[in-house]
Amino acid sequence: MPEFAGELPTREPAWNAIASVENIQHQQQSIDFDCGIGRLSLYIVASNLIRVRFSPTGEFRPRRSWAVVPKDEEWAVVSFDIQETAEEVIIETEKIRLSVQRHPCRVQFFDKAGRPFGQDIGLGIGWRQMGTGKSQVACWKKIEAEENYYGFGERTGLFNQKGKRLTNWATDSLDYNVQTDAMYQAIPFFMALRPEIGYGLFFNTTFWSRFDVGVDQPDILRLETLGGELDYYIIYSPDPAEIVDTYTQLTGRMQLPPQWALGYHQCRWSYDSETEVRQLVQQLRQRRIPCDVIHLDIDYMFGYRVFTWNPRRFPDPKKLLSELAEDGVKVVTIIDPGVKFEPQADYAVYDQGLEKDYFIRRADGKVFHGYVWPGRAVFPDFLRPEVRQWWGDLHRNLTDIGVAGIWNDMNEPAMNDRPFGDEGGQKIFFPMDAPSGSPSDAPKEPLRERATYTETHNLYGLMMARACREAVEKLRERSRTFVLTRSGYAGVQKWSAVWTGDNHSLWEYLEMSLPMLCNLGLSGVAFVGADIGGFAGDATPELFLRWMQAGILYPFMRAHSMINTKRHEPWEFGAQVEEICRQYIELRYRLLPYIYTLFWEAATTGAPVLRPLLYHYFDDPKTYELYDQVLLGSSLMAAPVYRPGVEKRLVYLPAGTWYDWWTGEAYAGSTYILADAPIEKMPMYIRAGSIIPLGPVMQYVGESPLNQLRLRVTPGTGEWTLYEDDGHSFAYRDGACSTTTYQVYVEDTQTVVEIQARQGQWTPHPRNVIVEVVGKAEQEFADDGSARRLTFS
Ligand code: MIG
């Protein structure tokens, strides 16, 4: 079973445990504790962020540039106090206190009220040799009563991950299900939350690692890695938003995508000829199904050779793409990492890569081969900057003819030991001792990051996505781009959006998609989606329809399906499904001003676009296990339907008042209601005191100017800021953007909506603004960006 690759032998040697503190050295932000040969090192990075390292040998590895963006020394210096007693060393920052017990050495964290979190327990920290070259290090921490665990990157099952073992090892987990452990993404980050207190933990290791959240021993969390030393960043906050904010300062944030990437994407393996693509677009436009993007899967290539087009089926891609552009359609093409092994065939990608020595070699120096779509293939070493540069430049072949974005697949990387389809083929990885990264004689850091594949496996997809993003952004110098990747590591949000791979056309996968996307969001990856309708298998009309309803909530909204399955275009399931799909896709387009602002928030603070209720109601224990309702931003809550034949469903309304999206009816929260959910309706609610901007329906982003903006306001108290710019260029980086802050409050029996003057240098297209207070009235005015106060009785 591929997901257990990297698993440890079953006869486990005993642990060596960290000893007592013998000596302490304190220098600026770091405090080192000698514990026999082993050494514990703390770094006070920020008042809520501490880096903890332990090396059994006393020597630490050099810094790696791959995931953590700022060096520890680059953070603004924070002050802290140290107090030493015979039993412990106490370090106190503005936000937390941490104590290092001396006999034996144990690290313990406390909030300012003295509540413990992330406390070392049992052996505290231990290590052992696991056969040649594999040095395992672990840390045991107490799971506090009522503490729950979220994030962990891409995870199946429901929402709370407590009671699971979670392995971080990027894996082509095709046929994944609720029990699958290692997934395509390996993101060793989680947050632990309980009433009034919480923390996040980034396990800074790219080696095979695993979290055991109370399985082996109840109430004990174990972190383990085969990386030879322990290295984690711990982030304190009771508020998940603050934890994600700090975590994304550490690992980076996404760039603002073009608005078109937030529209509807239509995909299928495979739209395999110009004729088929033209017909598809014609259908979309004739049937008035809004759509911005068509994805071309592997069949556009010539014999699955990357950076080529099939000359027979796509004779003139440039012409095709420019015609599609006139219809407002952008094209995203798939690129896999495997390069067809094809000596003496004038296949430039192979020839150049071989000549320049850019492909992964085995430890014995021979070029490594695996089997993927083009048959025998070789694989670029994306860890090396010069390889990324070369690979990136190859994308010119695509961007020059008008390709707008790139989809990176198979980059765990996925491959077999013999041709696809051959009996008995096994999934393989590169050999663990294969060298990867820049040669050690490279002149300077970060070029000098030569490693073996044990350390770099989890980075392969991340670095491929990085190569792609950096290049395409340069090649399309005036336009923002869209990059999608299947595999990645912590920080993948800097380079790419992520989709959850090969799901199935089954109700269970629809149900699982939202908690999966929420946990990715809590792990810093905001631009995420699952294949609408399910990839493998045949969706039924009802499943497809319910999936499309939930799909409008996915930050990345794409319908996809596997070759030889039922097609997943909205008109494939009869007139009723088509009509309801159209209405929901239209709703997605109307919500774009709101959703675009959420992406701006994600780009500036790391906040997820799609959020579990827990994100905003972390003091409400009823949200701890709640996986079947979500928030899109802070204002809009949805309760999709996940089963056939269901026409009513239980909905939890957290504290406050909630307004039914469809009827405007008000409900008092802190209770459950039974919502009507006939086939055409996904229950949706607006939080009291919300301002939701809605644009007109368009067939694609920018089809016509945004000449009307409707603000749907719910009575109550609240504030919200709308972000705007041209939606596609980089001019916003030079200040061509604007924000408008809206406030709503209640005065006597009146609802007051205050609109502050627009800030910033972007002037939107002339437009009317309609302010609609739910249950009250509407007022309309020509928007000149000036401040206003409107009252509604
Ligand atoms: O071996 O490119 O997850 O979205 O359609 C399968 C064909 C390779 C896997 C991706 C899927 C894509 C498919 N790919």
XYZ file of N, CA, C and O and ligand atoms in Angstrom, residues 184 269 297-298 334 336 373 407 409-410 420 486 499 501-502 531 535 558 560-561, ligand 1:
94
model
N -1.793 13.611 -1.128
C -0.940 14.292 -2.122
C -0.112 15.409 -1.470
O 1.045 15.600 -1.774
N -11.118 14.914 -18.255
C -10.088 14.116 -18.895
C -10.821 13.272 -19.933
O -11.481 12.321 -19.527
N -6.565 18.585 -20.251
C -5.875 17.479 -19.581
C -4.848 16.867 -20.551
O -4.656 17.371 -21.659
N -4.222 15.775 -20.161
C -3.049 15.245 -20.873
C -3.202 15.003 -22.370
O -2.197 14.929 -23.066
N -2.502 21.233 -18.586
C -1.843 20.373 -17.592
C -0.364 20.210 -17.970
O -0.018 20.202 -19.151
N 2.804 17.661 -16.508
C 3.289 16.643 -15.570
C 4.813 16.758 -15.468
O 5.448 17.250 -16.397
N 2.724 8.611 -18.074
C 1.923 8.642 -19.304
C 2.745 8.517 -20.576
O 2.355 7.811 -21.499
N -1.682 23.744 -14.807
C -2.163 22.748 -13.861
C -1.053 21.702 -13.707
O -0.711 21.027 -14.666
N 0.194 18.286 -12.301
C -0.368 17.020 -11.815
C 0.775 16.027 -11.580
O 1.919 16.272 -11.981
N 0.479 14.912 -10.945
C 1.413 13.778 -10.830
C 2.729 14.150 -10.153
O 3.741 13.475 -10.325
N 2.510 1.907 -17.677
C 1.120 1.938 -17.192
C 0.323 0.857 -17.913
O 0.456 0.688 -19.120
N -1.251 19.425 -7.486
C -1.840 18.337 -6.710
C -1.018 18.075 -5.463
O -1.544 17.858 -4.387
N -5.998 21.360 -5.594
C -7.263 20.602 -5.604
C -7.022 19.233 -5.002
O -5.886 18.772 -4.920
N -7.372 16.173 -5.703
C -7.061 14.940 -6.421
C -8.268 14.107 -6.810
O -9.368 14.628 -7.026
N -8.018 12.802 -6.865
C -8.995 11.887 -7.467
C -10.063 11.431 -6.482
O -9.986 10.340 -5.914
N -12.969 18.251 -7.043
C -13.622 18.090 -8.347
C -15.134 17.990 -8.161
O -15.639 17.044 -7.541
N -14.428 12.825 -9.516
C -13.542 12.506 -10.648
C -13.839 11.104 -11.191
O -14.170 10.923 -12.353
N -14.299 23.985 -9.795
C -14.089 23.295 -11.067
C -14.841 21.976 -11.099
O -14.723 21.170 -10.179
N -14.964 18.371 -12.887
C -13.990 17.530 -13.581
C -14.527 16.104 -13.594
O -15.416 15.753 -12.824
N -14.006 15.298 -14.506
C -14.393 13.888 -14.523
C -13.327 13.096 -15.253
O -12.571 13.637 -16.062
O -3.009 9.106 -13.818
O -4.203 13.594 -16.285
O -5.663 13.725 -10.476
O -7.244 15.131 -12.303
O -7.449 14.076 -14.898
C -4.042 10.053 -13.773
C -5.180 12.656 -15.997
C -3.487 11.405 -14.066
C -4.695 12.476 -12.267
C -5.365 13.741 -11.859
C -6.609 13.930 -12.669
C -6.272 13.952 -14.141
C -5.550 12.653 -14.515
N -4.366 12.484 -13.684
